[in-house]
C-alpha cells in the first residue's frame, strides 16, 4: 500500500515506515504531522484517486530538521566584468510515515 502526497510544492510517493525529507515544516522533533493533500492511494486491490481520496490523510511523526548540501549559484556576464557567486542551503524536515488512512 502506498500513497502520493503533496506538500511544499512537491509530490512524494510514500508507504508506511518510509522516512522522507520534505520542505521545512513548523513542527518540533517527536510531534505528529498530518498530510491532508493526498492525490492517490494504491491498495492491494485497487487504485483510488480524485473524489474517492478527498477524505484520505497520511499520518507522520517528525524525526528532525536539517539543511541539504550547498548549491552554488554563479552569475556571469561576458565583456562587462560582472560576476556574482552566491550559495544556498535549503532547510528540510525529516518525517517518518506512520499510517495511511484511506
Short mmCIF file of N, CA, C and O in Angstrom, two decimals:
data_model
loop_
_atom_site.label_atom_id
_atom_site.label_comp_id
_atom_site.label_asym_id
_atom_site.label_seq_id
_atom_site.Cartn_x
_atom_site.Cartn_y
_atom_site.Cartn_z
N UNK A 1 0.85 -1.18 0.00
CA UNK A 1 0.00 0.00 0.00
C UNK A 1 0.89 1.24 0.00
O UNK A 1 1.83 1.34 0.78
N UNK A 2 0.59 2.17 -0.90
CA UNK A 2 1.32 3.42 -0.93
C UNK A 2 0.38 4.56 -1.27
O UNK A 2 -0.75 4.35 -1.69
N UNK A 3 0.87 5.79 -1.07
CA UNK A 3 0.08 6.98 -1.37
C UNK A 3 1.00 8.03 -1.98
O UNK A 3 2.22 8.00 -1.80
N UNK A 4 0.40 8.95 -2.71
CA UNK A 4 1.12 10.10 -3.24
C UNK A 4 0.55 11.34 -2.56
O UNK A 4 -0.65 11.59 -2.65
N UNK A 5 1.43 12.08 -1.86
CA UNK A 5 1.00 13.27 -1.13
C UNK A 5 1.69 14.49 -1.73
O UNK A 5 2.72 14.38 -2.38
N UNK A 6 1.10 15.65 -1.50
CA UNK A 6 1.67 16.91 -1.95
C UNK A 6 1.91 17.80 -0.74
O UNK A 6 1.01 18.01 0.08
N UNK A 7 3.13 18.30 -0.62
CA UNK A 7 3.48 19.24 0.44
C UNK A 7 4.68 20.05 0.00
O UNK A 7 5.59 19.53 -0.65
N UNK A 8 4.66 21.33 0.29
CA UNK A 8 5.77 22.19 -0.06
C UNK A 8 5.97 22.38 -1.55
O UNK A 8 7.09 22.63 -1.99
N UNK A 9 4.90 22.23 -2.33
CA UNK A 9 5.01 22.41 -3.78
C UNK A 9 5.57 21.20 -4.50
O UNK A 9 5.82 21.26 -5.70
N UNK A 10 5.77 20.09 -3.80
CA UNK A 10 6.31 18.87 -4.40
C UNK A 10 5.40 17.70 -4.08
O UNK A 10 4.58 17.77 -3.17
N UNK A 11 5.54 16.62 -4.84
CA UNK A 11 4.76 15.42 -4.62
C UNK A 11 5.70 14.29 -4.22
O UNK A 11 6.80 14.16 -4.76
N UNK A 12 5.26 13.46 -3.27
CA UNK A 12 6.08 12.38 -2.75
C UNK A 12 5.28 11.08 -2.75
O UNK A 12 4.12 11.06 -2.37
N UNK A 13 5.94 9.99 -3.17
CA UNK A 13 5.34 8.66 -3.08
C UNK A 13 5.79 8.06 -1.76
O UNK A 13 6.99 7.91 -1.52
N UNK A 14 4.84 7.74 -0.88
CA UNK A 14 5.17 7.28 0.46
C UNK A 14 4.45 5.97 0.76
O UNK A 14 3.38 5.69 0.24
N UNK A 15 5.09 5.18 1.60
CA UNK A 15 4.50 3.96 2.14
C UNK A 15 4.72 3.99 3.65
O UNK A 15 5.52 4.78 4.15
N UNK A 16 4.03 3.13 4.38
CA UNK A 16 4.17 3.09 5.83
C UNK A 16 5.59 2.67 6.19
O UNK A 16 6.12 1.71 5.65
N UNK A 17 6.21 3.44 7.09
CA UNK A 17 7.57 3.14 7.51
C UNK A 17 8.64 3.91 6.77
O UNK A 17 9.80 3.88 7.15
N UNK A 18 8.28 4.62 5.70
CA UNK A 18 9.26 5.40 4.94
C UNK A 18 9.69 6.63 5.72
O UNK A 18 8.91 7.22 6.47
N UNK A 19 10.95 7.04 5.53
CA UNK A 19 11.46 8.28 6.10
C UNK A 19 11.82 9.18 4.92
O UNK A 19 12.65 8.80 4.09
N UNK A 20 11.16 10.34 4.82
CA UNK A 20 11.38 11.24 3.69
C UNK A 20 11.76 12.63 4.20
O UNK A 20 11.50 12.97 5.35
N UNK A 21 12.38 13.41 3.32
CA UNK A 21 12.73 14.79 3.61
C UNK A 21 11.78 15.69 2.83
O UNK A 21 11.71 15.60 1.61
N UNK A 22 11.03 16.53 3.55
CA UNK A 22 10.09 17.45 2.93
C UNK A 22 10.54 18.87 3.23
O UNK A 22 11.42 19.10 4.04
N UNK A 23 9.91 19.84 2.56
CA UNK A 23 10.22 21.24 2.82
C UNK A 23 9.98 21.54 4.30
O UNK A 23 9.16 20.91 4.96
N UNK A 24 10.68 22.51 4.81
CA UNK A 24 10.67 22.85 6.24
C UNK A 24 9.24 23.04 6.76
O UNK A 24 8.45 23.80 6.20
N UNK A 25 8.92 22.32 7.83
CA UNK A 25 7.61 22.42 8.50
C UNK A 25 7.80 23.05 9.87
O UNK A 25 8.86 22.91 10.49
N UNK A 26 6.78 23.73 10.34
CA UNK A 26 6.83 24.33 11.68
C UNK A 26 6.37 23.30 12.70
O UNK A 26 5.29 23.39 13.28
N UNK A 27 7.23 22.30 12.94
CA UNK A 27 6.92 21.25 13.89
C UNK A 27 8.21 20.81 14.56
O UNK A 27 9.26 20.79 13.94
N UNK A 28 8.12 20.48 15.84
CA UNK A 28 9.30 20.06 16.59
C UNK A 28 9.49 18.55 16.44
O UNK A 28 8.57 17.82 16.09
N UNK A 29 10.70 18.10 16.73
CA UNK A 29 11.02 16.68 16.64
C UNK A 29 10.17 15.90 17.65
O UNK A 29 9.98 16.31 18.78
N UNK A 30 9.61 14.80 17.20
CA UNK A 30 8.76 13.96 18.04
C UNK A 30 7.28 14.27 17.93
O UNK A 30 6.46 13.50 18.40
N UNK A 31 6.92 15.37 17.30
CA UNK A 31 5.50 15.71 17.17
C UNK A 31 4.88 14.99 15.98
O UNK A 31 5.57 14.47 15.11
N UNK A 32 3.56 14.97 15.95
CA UNK A 32 2.82 14.30 14.89
C UNK A 32 2.37 15.32 13.85
O UNK A 32 1.98 16.44 14.19
N UNK A 33 2.41 14.92 12.58
CA UNK A 33 2.00 15.77 11.46
C UNK A 33 1.02 14.98 10.61
O UNK A 33 1.19 13.77 10.42
N UNK A 34 -0.01 15.65 10.11
CA UNK A 34 -0.98 15.01 9.23
C UNK A 34 -0.98 15.72 7.88
O UNK A 34 -1.11 16.94 7.82
N UNK A 35 -0.80 14.96 6.82
CA UNK A 35 -0.84 15.50 5.46
C UNK A 35 -2.23 15.24 4.90
O UNK A 35 -2.65 14.09 4.74
N UNK A 36 -2.97 16.32 4.59
CA UNK A 36 -4.34 16.21 4.10
C UNK A 36 -4.41 16.18 2.58
O UNK A 36 -5.41 15.72 2.03
N UNK A 37 -3.41 16.69 1.90
CA UNK A 37 -3.43 16.78 0.44
C UNK A 37 -2.94 15.48 -0.16
O UNK A 37 -1.79 15.35 -0.58
N UNK A 38 -3.82 14.47 -0.19
CA UNK A 38 -3.50 13.16 -0.75
C UNK A 38 -4.03 13.11 -2.17
O UNK A 38 -5.20 13.40 -2.43
N UNK A 39 -3.16 12.76 -3.11
CA UNK A 39 -3.53 12.75 -4.53
C UNK A 39 -4.00 11.36 -4.96
O UNK A 39 -4.96 11.24 -5.72
N UNK A 40 -3.33 10.32 -4.48
CA UNK A 40 -3.62 8.96 -4.92
C UNK A 40 -3.33 8.00 -3.79
O UNK A 40 -2.38 8.20 -3.03
N UNK A 41 -4.14 6.95 -3.68
CA UNK A 41 -3.90 5.87 -2.73
C UNK A 41 -4.00 4.56 -3.48
O UNK A 41 -4.99 4.31 -4.17
N UNK A 42 -2.97 3.73 -3.36
CA UNK A 42 -2.96 2.43 -4.01
C UNK A 42 -2.98 1.36 -2.94
O UNK A 42 -2.07 1.29 -2.11
N UNK A 43 -4.01 0.52 -2.96
CA UNK A 43 -4.10 -0.61 -2.04
C UNK A 43 -3.75 -1.88 -2.82
O UNK A 43 -3.40 -1.82 -4.00
N UNK A 44 -3.86 -3.02 -2.13
CA UNK A 44 -3.55 -4.28 -2.81
C UNK A 44 -4.54 -4.60 -3.92
O UNK A 44 -4.20 -5.25 -4.90
N UNK A 45 -5.78 -4.13 -3.77
CA UNK A 45 -6.81 -4.50 -4.73
C UNK A 45 -7.06 -3.44 -5.80
O UNK A 45 -7.37 -3.78 -6.94
N UNK A 46 -6.98 -2.14 -5.47
CA UNK A 46 -7.29 -1.13 -6.47
C UNK A 46 -6.55 0.18 -6.20
O UNK A 46 -5.87 0.33 -5.19
N UNK A 47 -6.71 1.13 -7.12
CA UNK A 47 -6.10 2.44 -7.03
C UNK A 47 -7.21 3.48 -6.92
O UNK A 47 -8.13 3.49 -7.74
N UNK A 48 -7.12 4.36 -5.90
CA UNK A 48 -8.13 5.38 -5.68
C UNK A 48 -7.53 6.75 -5.93
O UNK A 48 -6.41 7.04 -5.49
N UNK A 49 -8.27 7.60 -6.66
CA UNK A 49 -7.81 8.98 -6.88
C UNK A 49 -9.03 9.86 -7.09
O UNK A 49 -10.15 9.39 -7.21
N UNK A 50 -8.81 11.16 -7.12
CA UNK A 50 -9.90 12.10 -7.35
C UNK A 50 -10.77 12.27 -6.12
O UNK A 50 -10.29 12.45 -5.01
N UNK A 51 -12.09 12.21 -6.31
CA UNK A 51 -13.05 12.40 -5.22
C UNK A 51 -13.02 11.27 -4.20
O UNK A 51 -13.42 11.45 -3.06
N UNK A 52 -12.53 10.10 -4.60
CA UNK A 52 -12.50 8.95 -3.69
C UNK A 52 -11.48 9.11 -2.57
O UNK A 52 -11.60 8.47 -1.54
N UNK A 53 -10.49 9.98 -2.77
CA UNK A 53 -9.47 10.20 -1.73
C UNK A 53 -9.60 11.59 -1.11
O UNK A 53 -8.65 12.11 -0.54
N UNK A 54 -10.77 12.20 -1.21
CA UNK A 54 -10.96 13.54 -0.67
C UNK A 54 -10.80 13.56 0.85
O UNK A 54 -10.33 14.54 1.42
N UNK A 55 -11.16 12.47 1.54
CA UNK A 55 -11.07 12.40 2.99
C UNK A 55 -9.85 11.63 3.48
O UNK A 55 -9.70 11.41 4.67
N UNK A 56 -8.98 11.22 2.58
CA UNK A 56 -7.81 10.44 2.97
C UNK A 56 -6.74 11.34 3.59
O UNK A 56 -6.58 12.50 3.21
N UNK A 57 -6.02 10.80 4.56
CA UNK A 57 -4.93 11.52 5.22
C UNK A 57 -3.75 10.58 5.39
O UNK A 57 -3.89 9.35 5.35
N UNK A 58 -2.58 11.18 5.60
CA UNK A 58 -1.37 10.42 5.90
C UNK A 58 -0.80 10.97 7.20
O UNK A 58 -0.54 12.16 7.32
N UNK A 59 -0.62 10.10 8.18
CA UNK A 59 -0.08 10.49 9.48
C UNK A 59 1.41 10.21 9.52
O UNK A 59 1.87 9.17 9.05
N UNK A 60 2.16 11.16 10.08
CA UNK A 60 3.61 11.01 10.16
C UNK A 60 4.12 11.63 11.45
O UNK A 60 3.45 12.46 12.06
N UNK A 61 5.32 11.22 11.86
CA UNK A 61 5.96 11.82 13.01
C UNK A 61 7.26 12.49 12.56
O UNK A 61 7.95 11.98 11.68
N UNK A 62 7.57 13.62 13.17
CA UNK A 62 8.75 14.38 12.79
C UNK A 62 9.98 13.76 13.46
O UNK A 62 10.02 13.57 14.67
N UNK A 63 10.99 13.44 12.63
CA UNK A 63 12.24 12.87 13.14
C UNK A 63 13.21 13.99 13.51
O UNK A 63 13.84 13.96 14.56
N UNK A 64 13.33 15.00 12.64
CA UNK A 64 14.23 16.11 12.92
C UNK A 64 14.31 17.07 11.77
O UNK A 64 13.65 16.91 10.74
N UNK A 65 15.14 18.10 11.93
CA UNK A 65 15.36 19.12 10.91
C UNK A 65 16.79 19.04 10.41
O UNK A 65 17.64 18.42 11.03
N UNK A 66 17.04 19.72 9.30
CA UNK A 66 18.39 19.76 8.78
C UNK A 66 18.49 20.68 7.59
O UNK A 66 17.53 21.36 7.22
N UNK A 67 19.68 20.72 7.01
CA UNK A 67 19.93 21.51 5.81
C UNK A 67 20.58 20.61 4.78
O UNK A 67 21.45 19.79 5.12
N UNK A 68 20.19 20.76 3.53
CA UNK A 68 20.75 19.94 2.47
C UNK A 68 22.11 20.50 2.04
O UNK A 68 22.60 21.49 2.58
N UNK A 69 22.72 19.85 1.05
CA UNK A 69 24.02 20.28 0.57
C UNK A 69 23.95 21.67 -0.03
O UNK A 69 22.90 22.09 -0.53
N UNK A 70 25.06 22.38 -0.02
CA UNK A 70 25.11 23.73 -0.55
C UNK A 70 25.07 23.70 -2.07
O UNK A 70 25.75 22.90 -2.71
N UNK A 71 24.26 24.59 -2.63
CA UNK A 71 24.15 24.76 -4.08
C UNK A 71 24.80 26.10 -4.41
O UNK A 71 24.46 27.13 -3.81
N UNK A 72 25.72 26.10 -5.35
CA UNK A 72 26.42 27.32 -5.74
C UNK A 72 25.69 27.94 -6.93
O UNK A 72 25.45 27.27 -7.94
N UNK A 73 25.34 29.22 -6.80
CA UNK A 73 24.70 29.97 -7.88
C UNK A 73 25.74 30.97 -8.38
O UNK A 73 26.21 31.82 -7.62
N UNK A 74 26.11 30.89 -9.65
CA UNK A 74 27.14 31.76 -10.20
C UNK A 74 26.58 32.49 -11.40
O UNK A 74 26.15 31.88 -12.38
N UNK A 75 26.53 33.83 -11.31
CA UNK A 75 26.02 34.66 -12.39
C UNK A 75 27.21 35.33 -13.07
O UNK A 75 28.11 35.83 -12.39
N UNK A 76 27.19 35.36 -14.40
CA UNK A 76 28.32 35.89 -15.15
C UNK A 76 27.82 36.53 -16.43
O UNK A 76 26.98 35.96 -17.13
N UNK A 77 28.30 37.72 -16.72
CA UNK A 77 28.01 38.37 -18.00
C UNK A 77 29.34 38.71 -18.65
O UNK A 77 30.18 39.39 -18.05
N UNK A 78 29.51 38.24 -19.83
CA UNK A 78 30.79 38.42 -20.50
C UNK A 78 31.01 39.87 -20.94
O UNK A 78 30.06 40.63 -21.12
N UNK A 79 32.24 40.24 -21.10
CA UNK A 79 32.70 41.53 -21.62
C UNK A 79 32.39 42.71 -20.70
O UNK A 79 32.69 43.84 -21.03
N UNK A 80 31.74 42.49 -19.56
CA UNK A 80 31.41 43.61 -18.67
C UNK A 80 32.14 43.50 -17.33
O UNK A 80 32.10 44.45 -16.55
N UNK A 81 32.75 42.38 -17.06
CA UNK A 81 33.43 42.18 -15.79
C UNK A 81 32.48 41.84 -14.66
O UNK A 81 32.86 41.87 -13.49
N UNK A 82 31.23 41.52 -14.98
CA UNK A 82 30.24 41.22 -13.95
C UNK A 82 30.25 39.73 -13.65
O UNK A 82 30.12 38.90 -14.54
N UNK A 83 30.45 39.40 -12.39
CA UNK A 83 30.25 38.04 -11.93
C UNK A 83 29.86 38.09 -10.46
O UNK A 83 30.30 38.97 -9.71
N UNK A 84 29.00 37.16 -10.09
CA UNK A 84 28.48 37.14 -8.72
C UNK A 84 28.33 35.69 -8.29
O UNK A 84 27.73 34.89 -9.00
N UNK A 85 28.89 35.35 -7.15
CA UNK A 85 28.82 33.98 -6.63
C UNK A 85 27.99 34.00 -5.36
O UNK A 85 28.20 34.84 -4.49
N UNK A 86 27.05 33.07 -5.27
CA UNK A 86 26.16 33.01 -4.12
C UNK A 86 25.92 31.54 -3.80
O UNK A 86 25.89 30.69 -4.68
N UNK A 87 25.72 31.22 -2.54
CA UNK A 87 25.43 29.86 -2.11
C UNK A 87 24.09 29.80 -1.41
O UNK A 87 23.60 30.79 -0.87
N UNK A 88 23.51 28.60 -1.41
CA UNK A 88 22.19 28.41 -0.78
C UNK A 88 22.11 27.00 -0.21
O UNK A 88 22.49 26.03 -0.85
N UNK A 89 21.62 26.90 1.03
CA UNK A 89 21.35 25.60 1.65
C UNK A 89 19.89 25.56 2.04
O UNK A 89 19.43 26.34 2.86
N UNK A 90 19.15 24.65 1.42
CA UNK A 90 17.71 24.53 1.65
C UNK A 90 17.44 23.78 2.95
O UNK A 90 18.03 22.73 3.19
N UNK A 91 16.55 24.29 3.77
CA UNK A 91 16.15 23.62 5.00
C UNK A 91 15.12 22.55 4.70
O UNK A 91 14.30 22.69 3.80
N UNK A 92 15.16 21.46 5.48
CA UNK A 92 14.19 20.39 5.30
C UNK A 92 13.79 19.84 6.66
O UNK A 92 14.44 20.08 7.68
N UNK A 93 12.69 19.11 6.66
CA UNK A 93 12.22 18.39 7.83
C UNK A 93 12.13 16.92 7.47
O UNK A 93 11.54 16.57 6.45
N UNK A 94 12.72 16.07 8.29
CA UNK A 94 12.69 14.63 8.04
C UNK A 94 11.51 14.04 8.79
O UNK A 94 11.39 14.24 10.01
N UNK A 95 10.61 13.36 8.09
CA UNK A 95 9.43 12.77 8.71
C UNK A 95 9.37 11.28 8.41
O UNK A 95 9.84 10.82 7.38
N UNK A 96 8.79 10.53 9.35
CA UNK A 96 8.59 9.09 9.19
C UNK A 96 7.09 8.83 9.04
O UNK A 96 6.29 9.25 9.88
N UNK A 97 6.70 8.17 7.97
CA UNK A 97 5.29 7.89 7.68
C UNK A 97 4.82 6.77 8.61
O UNK A 97 5.41 5.68 8.63
N UNK A 98 3.76 7.04 9.35
CA UNK A 98 3.22 6.07 10.30
C UNK A 98 2.03 5.30 9.72
O UNK A 98 1.99 4.09 9.80
N UNK A 99 1.04 6.04 9.18
CA UNK A 99 -0.19 5.36 8.74
C UNK A 99 -0.81 6.10 7.58
O UNK A 99 -0.79 7.33 7.53
N UNK A 100 -1.34 5.34 6.64
CA UNK A 100 -2.09 5.89 5.51
C UNK A 100 -3.56 5.59 5.78
O UNK A 100 -3.98 4.42 5.85
N UNK A 101 -4.36 6.63 5.98
CA UNK A 101 -5.79 6.49 6.28
C UNK A 101 -6.59 6.74 5.01
O UNK A 101 -6.75 7.88 4.59
N UNK A 102 -7.07 5.68 4.38
CA UNK A 102 -7.81 5.82 3.13
C UNK A 102 -9.27 5.51 3.30
O UNK A 102 -9.66 4.77 4.13
#
